[in-house]
Coordinates of C-alpha atoms and ligand atoms in Angstrom, one line a residue:
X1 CA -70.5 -53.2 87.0
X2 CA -67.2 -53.3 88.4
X3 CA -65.8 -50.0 87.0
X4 CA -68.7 -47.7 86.4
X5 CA -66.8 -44.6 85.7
X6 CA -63.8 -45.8 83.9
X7 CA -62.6 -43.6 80.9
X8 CA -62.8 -45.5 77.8
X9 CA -59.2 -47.0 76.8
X10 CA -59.0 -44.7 73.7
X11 CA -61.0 -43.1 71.2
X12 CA -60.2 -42.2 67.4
X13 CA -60.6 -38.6 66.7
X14 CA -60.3 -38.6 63.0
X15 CA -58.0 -40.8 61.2
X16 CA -54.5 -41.6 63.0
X17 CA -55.6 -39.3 65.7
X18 CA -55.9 -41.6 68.8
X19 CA -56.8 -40.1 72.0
X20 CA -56.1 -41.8 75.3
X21 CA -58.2 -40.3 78.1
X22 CA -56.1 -40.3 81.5
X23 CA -53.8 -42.9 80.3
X24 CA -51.4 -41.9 83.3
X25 CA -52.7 -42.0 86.5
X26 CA -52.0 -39.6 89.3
X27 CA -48.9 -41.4 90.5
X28 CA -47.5 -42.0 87.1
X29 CA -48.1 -38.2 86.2
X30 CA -46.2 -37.5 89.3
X31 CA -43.5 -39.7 88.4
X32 CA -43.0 -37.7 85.1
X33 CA -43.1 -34.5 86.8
X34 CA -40.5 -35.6 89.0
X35 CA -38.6 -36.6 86.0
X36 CA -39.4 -33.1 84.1
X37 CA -38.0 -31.4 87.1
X38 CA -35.0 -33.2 86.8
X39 CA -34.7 -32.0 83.3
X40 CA -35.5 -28.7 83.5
X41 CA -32.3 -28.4 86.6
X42 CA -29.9 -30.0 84.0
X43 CA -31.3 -28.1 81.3
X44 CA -33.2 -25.0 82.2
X45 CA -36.7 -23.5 80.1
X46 CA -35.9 -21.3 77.3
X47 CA -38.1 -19.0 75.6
X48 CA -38.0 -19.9 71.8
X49 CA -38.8 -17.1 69.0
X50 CA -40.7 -16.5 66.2
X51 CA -38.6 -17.2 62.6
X52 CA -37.2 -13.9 61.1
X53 CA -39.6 -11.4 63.6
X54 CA -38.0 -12.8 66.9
X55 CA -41.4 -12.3 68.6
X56 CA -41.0 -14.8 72.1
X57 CA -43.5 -17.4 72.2
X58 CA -45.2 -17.6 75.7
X59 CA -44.8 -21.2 75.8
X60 CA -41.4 -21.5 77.4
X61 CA -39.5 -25.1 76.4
X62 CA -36.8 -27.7 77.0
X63 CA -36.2 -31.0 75.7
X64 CA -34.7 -34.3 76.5
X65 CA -33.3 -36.6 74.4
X66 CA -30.2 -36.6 71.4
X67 CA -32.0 -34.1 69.7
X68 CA -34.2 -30.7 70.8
X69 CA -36.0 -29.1 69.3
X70 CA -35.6 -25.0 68.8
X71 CA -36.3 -21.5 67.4
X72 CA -35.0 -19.1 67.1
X73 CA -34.4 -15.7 64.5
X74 CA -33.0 -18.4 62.2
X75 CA -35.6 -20.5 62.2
X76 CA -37.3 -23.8 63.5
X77 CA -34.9 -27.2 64.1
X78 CA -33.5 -29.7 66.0
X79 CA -30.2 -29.8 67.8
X80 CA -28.2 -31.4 70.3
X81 CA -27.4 -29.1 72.4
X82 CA -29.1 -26.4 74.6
X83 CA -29.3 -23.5 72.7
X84 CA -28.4 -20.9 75.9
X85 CA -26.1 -23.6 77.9
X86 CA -24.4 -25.7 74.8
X87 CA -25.0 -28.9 77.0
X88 CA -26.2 -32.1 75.3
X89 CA -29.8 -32.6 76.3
X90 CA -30.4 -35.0 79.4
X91 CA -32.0 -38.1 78.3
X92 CA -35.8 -38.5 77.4
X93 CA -38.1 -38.9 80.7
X94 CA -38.4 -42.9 81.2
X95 CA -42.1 -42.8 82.2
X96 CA -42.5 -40.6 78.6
X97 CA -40.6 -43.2 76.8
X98 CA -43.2 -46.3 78.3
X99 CA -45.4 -43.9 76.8
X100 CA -43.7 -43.9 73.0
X101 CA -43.4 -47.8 73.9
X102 CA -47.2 -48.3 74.6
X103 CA -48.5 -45.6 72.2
X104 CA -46.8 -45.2 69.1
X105 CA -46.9 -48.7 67.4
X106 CA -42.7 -47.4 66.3
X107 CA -40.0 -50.1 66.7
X108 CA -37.4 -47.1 67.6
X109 CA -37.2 -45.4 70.3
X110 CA -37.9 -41.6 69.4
X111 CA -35.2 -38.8 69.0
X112 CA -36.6 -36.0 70.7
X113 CA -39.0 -35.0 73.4
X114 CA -40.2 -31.4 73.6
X115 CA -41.2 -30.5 76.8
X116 CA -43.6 -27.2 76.9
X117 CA -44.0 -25.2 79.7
X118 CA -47.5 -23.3 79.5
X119 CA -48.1 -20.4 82.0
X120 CA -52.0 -20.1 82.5
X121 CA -52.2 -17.0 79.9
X122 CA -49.9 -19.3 77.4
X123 CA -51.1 -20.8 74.3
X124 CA -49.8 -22.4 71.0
X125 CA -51.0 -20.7 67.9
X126 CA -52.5 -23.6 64.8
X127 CA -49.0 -25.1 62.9
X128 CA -47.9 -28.7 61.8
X129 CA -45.3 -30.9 63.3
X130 CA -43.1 -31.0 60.2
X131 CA -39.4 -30.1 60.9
X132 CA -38.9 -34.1 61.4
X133 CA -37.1 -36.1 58.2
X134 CA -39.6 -39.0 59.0
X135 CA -43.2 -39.0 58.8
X136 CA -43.6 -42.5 59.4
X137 CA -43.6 -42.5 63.0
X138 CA -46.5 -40.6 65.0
X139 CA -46.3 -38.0 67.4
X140 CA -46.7 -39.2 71.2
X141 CA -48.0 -36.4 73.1
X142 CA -48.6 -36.2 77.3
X143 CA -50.4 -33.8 79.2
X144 CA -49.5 -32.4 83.1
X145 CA -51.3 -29.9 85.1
X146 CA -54.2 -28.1 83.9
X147 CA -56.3 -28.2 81.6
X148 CA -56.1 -27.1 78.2
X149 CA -58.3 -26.6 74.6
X150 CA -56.3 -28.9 72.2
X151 CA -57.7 -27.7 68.8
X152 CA -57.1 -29.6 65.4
X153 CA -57.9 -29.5 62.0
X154 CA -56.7 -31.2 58.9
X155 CA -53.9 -31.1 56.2
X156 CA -54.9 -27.8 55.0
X157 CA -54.7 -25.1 57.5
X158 CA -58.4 -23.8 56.0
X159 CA -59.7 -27.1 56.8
X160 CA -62.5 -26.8 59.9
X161 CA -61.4 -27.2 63.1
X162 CA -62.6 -29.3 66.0
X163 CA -61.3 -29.1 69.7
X164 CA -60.7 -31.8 72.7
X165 CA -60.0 -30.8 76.1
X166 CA -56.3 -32.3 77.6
X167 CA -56.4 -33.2 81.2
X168 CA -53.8 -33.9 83.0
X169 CA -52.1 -37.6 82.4
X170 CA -54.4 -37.8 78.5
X171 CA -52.3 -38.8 75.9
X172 CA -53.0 -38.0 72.4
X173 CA -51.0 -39.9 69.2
X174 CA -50.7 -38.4 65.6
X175 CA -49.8 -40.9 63.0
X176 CA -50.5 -41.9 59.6
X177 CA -53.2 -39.8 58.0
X178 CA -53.1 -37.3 60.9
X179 CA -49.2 -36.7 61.1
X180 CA -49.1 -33.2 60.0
X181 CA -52.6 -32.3 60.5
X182 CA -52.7 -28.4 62.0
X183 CA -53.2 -28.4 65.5
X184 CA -52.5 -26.0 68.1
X185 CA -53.5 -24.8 72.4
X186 CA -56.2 -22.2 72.7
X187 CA -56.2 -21.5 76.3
X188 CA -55.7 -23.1 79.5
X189 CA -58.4 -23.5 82.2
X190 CA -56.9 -22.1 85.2
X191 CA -57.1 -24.3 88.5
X192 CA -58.2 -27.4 86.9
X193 CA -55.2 -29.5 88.4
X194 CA -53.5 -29.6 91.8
X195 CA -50.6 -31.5 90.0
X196 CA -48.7 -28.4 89.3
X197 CA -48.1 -26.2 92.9
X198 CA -48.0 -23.1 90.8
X199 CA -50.6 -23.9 88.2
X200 CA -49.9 -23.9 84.4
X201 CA -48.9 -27.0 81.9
X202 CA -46.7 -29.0 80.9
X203 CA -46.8 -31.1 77.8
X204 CA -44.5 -33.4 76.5
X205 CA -44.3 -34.6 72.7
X206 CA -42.2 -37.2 71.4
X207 CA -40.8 -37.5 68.2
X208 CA -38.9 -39.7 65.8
X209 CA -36.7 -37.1 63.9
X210 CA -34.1 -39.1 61.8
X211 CA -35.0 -41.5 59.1
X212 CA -34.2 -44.9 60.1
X213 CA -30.5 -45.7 58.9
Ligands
LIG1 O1 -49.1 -28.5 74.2 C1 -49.7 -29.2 73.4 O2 -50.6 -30.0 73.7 C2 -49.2 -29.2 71.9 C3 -47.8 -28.9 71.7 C4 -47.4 -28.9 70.3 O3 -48.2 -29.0 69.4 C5 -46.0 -28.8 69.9 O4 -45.1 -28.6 70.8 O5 -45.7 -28.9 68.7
LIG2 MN1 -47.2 -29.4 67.5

């Protein structure tokens, strides 16, 4: 047996949810970091807000790409410019577009990555991925740093829940039948990467936003 402990290439979750066990390895996931970093100096983390209540979300954010995504008092959407700088988003991490290229079985490149920045106590409450016009492309979403309970359900937020744990280079895809399922982080497991000096997260989703013109 030539690779006894090899991850399996991929494995279906539920119907158009394809999950990619470590499908970056350590020097590609430091790659991306050092691309995230480069992001994050051109355009710094924000802290979004809730719709209408303001409440922060712990999740701090940034995003590359034409379009970012954002929220604020007004509400969820995408823009193209930094919502506390007014500079145009730097371009989409290249290693996270090889990703898109590999992954998402989408002739276009995508219009947005979201790139999340978890602090170990941060988490992402159950919602859909639906401020996008088209629903035809999937979601391409990468993991950094630790560890963290990844829990999804189906089209109706009632429907049971089942959860997978993201490590740090998984990749997990979103299409078809699974576009807008409910999904959402329940906790992090503190100290389960070295990639990130500090601990914490990052994850990166990519998305197709516009309907093809
Ligand atoms: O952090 C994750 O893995 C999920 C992020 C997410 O669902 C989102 O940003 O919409
Ligand atoms: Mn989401």
């Amino acid at each position: 047996m030539s690779h006894p402990t090899s991850l399996p290439a991929s494995l279906t979750l539920a119907p158009g949810l394809v999950y990619h066990p470590g499908y970056l390895g350590r020097t590609a996931q430091e790659a991306l970091l050092d691309e995230v970093r480069a992001v994050t100096r051109q355009a710094p983390l924000f802290t979004p807000r809730m719709p209408r209540t303001g409440k922060p979300f712990s999740v701090r954010m940034t995003n590359g790409g034409p379009l970012g995504w954002v929220s604020d008092v007004q509400g969820y959407r995408y823009q193209a410019d930094h919502p506390d700088t007014a500079e145009p988003w730097p371009a989409i991490p290249p290693v996270a577009l090889e990703a898109w290229n590999a992954l998402s079985g989408y002739a276009l490149p995508p219009d947005a990555c979201l790139i999340n920045f978890y602090e170990p106590s941060a988490r992402m409450g159950l919602h859909q991925d639906k401020d996008e016009e088209e629903f035809d492309a999937p979601v391409v979403s990468l993991s950094l740093g630790d560890t963290a309970l990844f829990r999804y359900g189906g089209l109706d937020r009632r429907d049971p829940t089942r959860s997978v744990r993201l490590r740090s280079g998984d990749a997990i895809v979103f299409g078809g039948p699974a576009r807008l399922i409910h999904h959402g982080i329940d906790r992090l497991m503190a100290g389960s990467s070295d990639l990130l000096p500090q601990g914490g997260r990052l994850n990166l989703t990519l998305r197709k936003v516009k309907k093809p013109v």
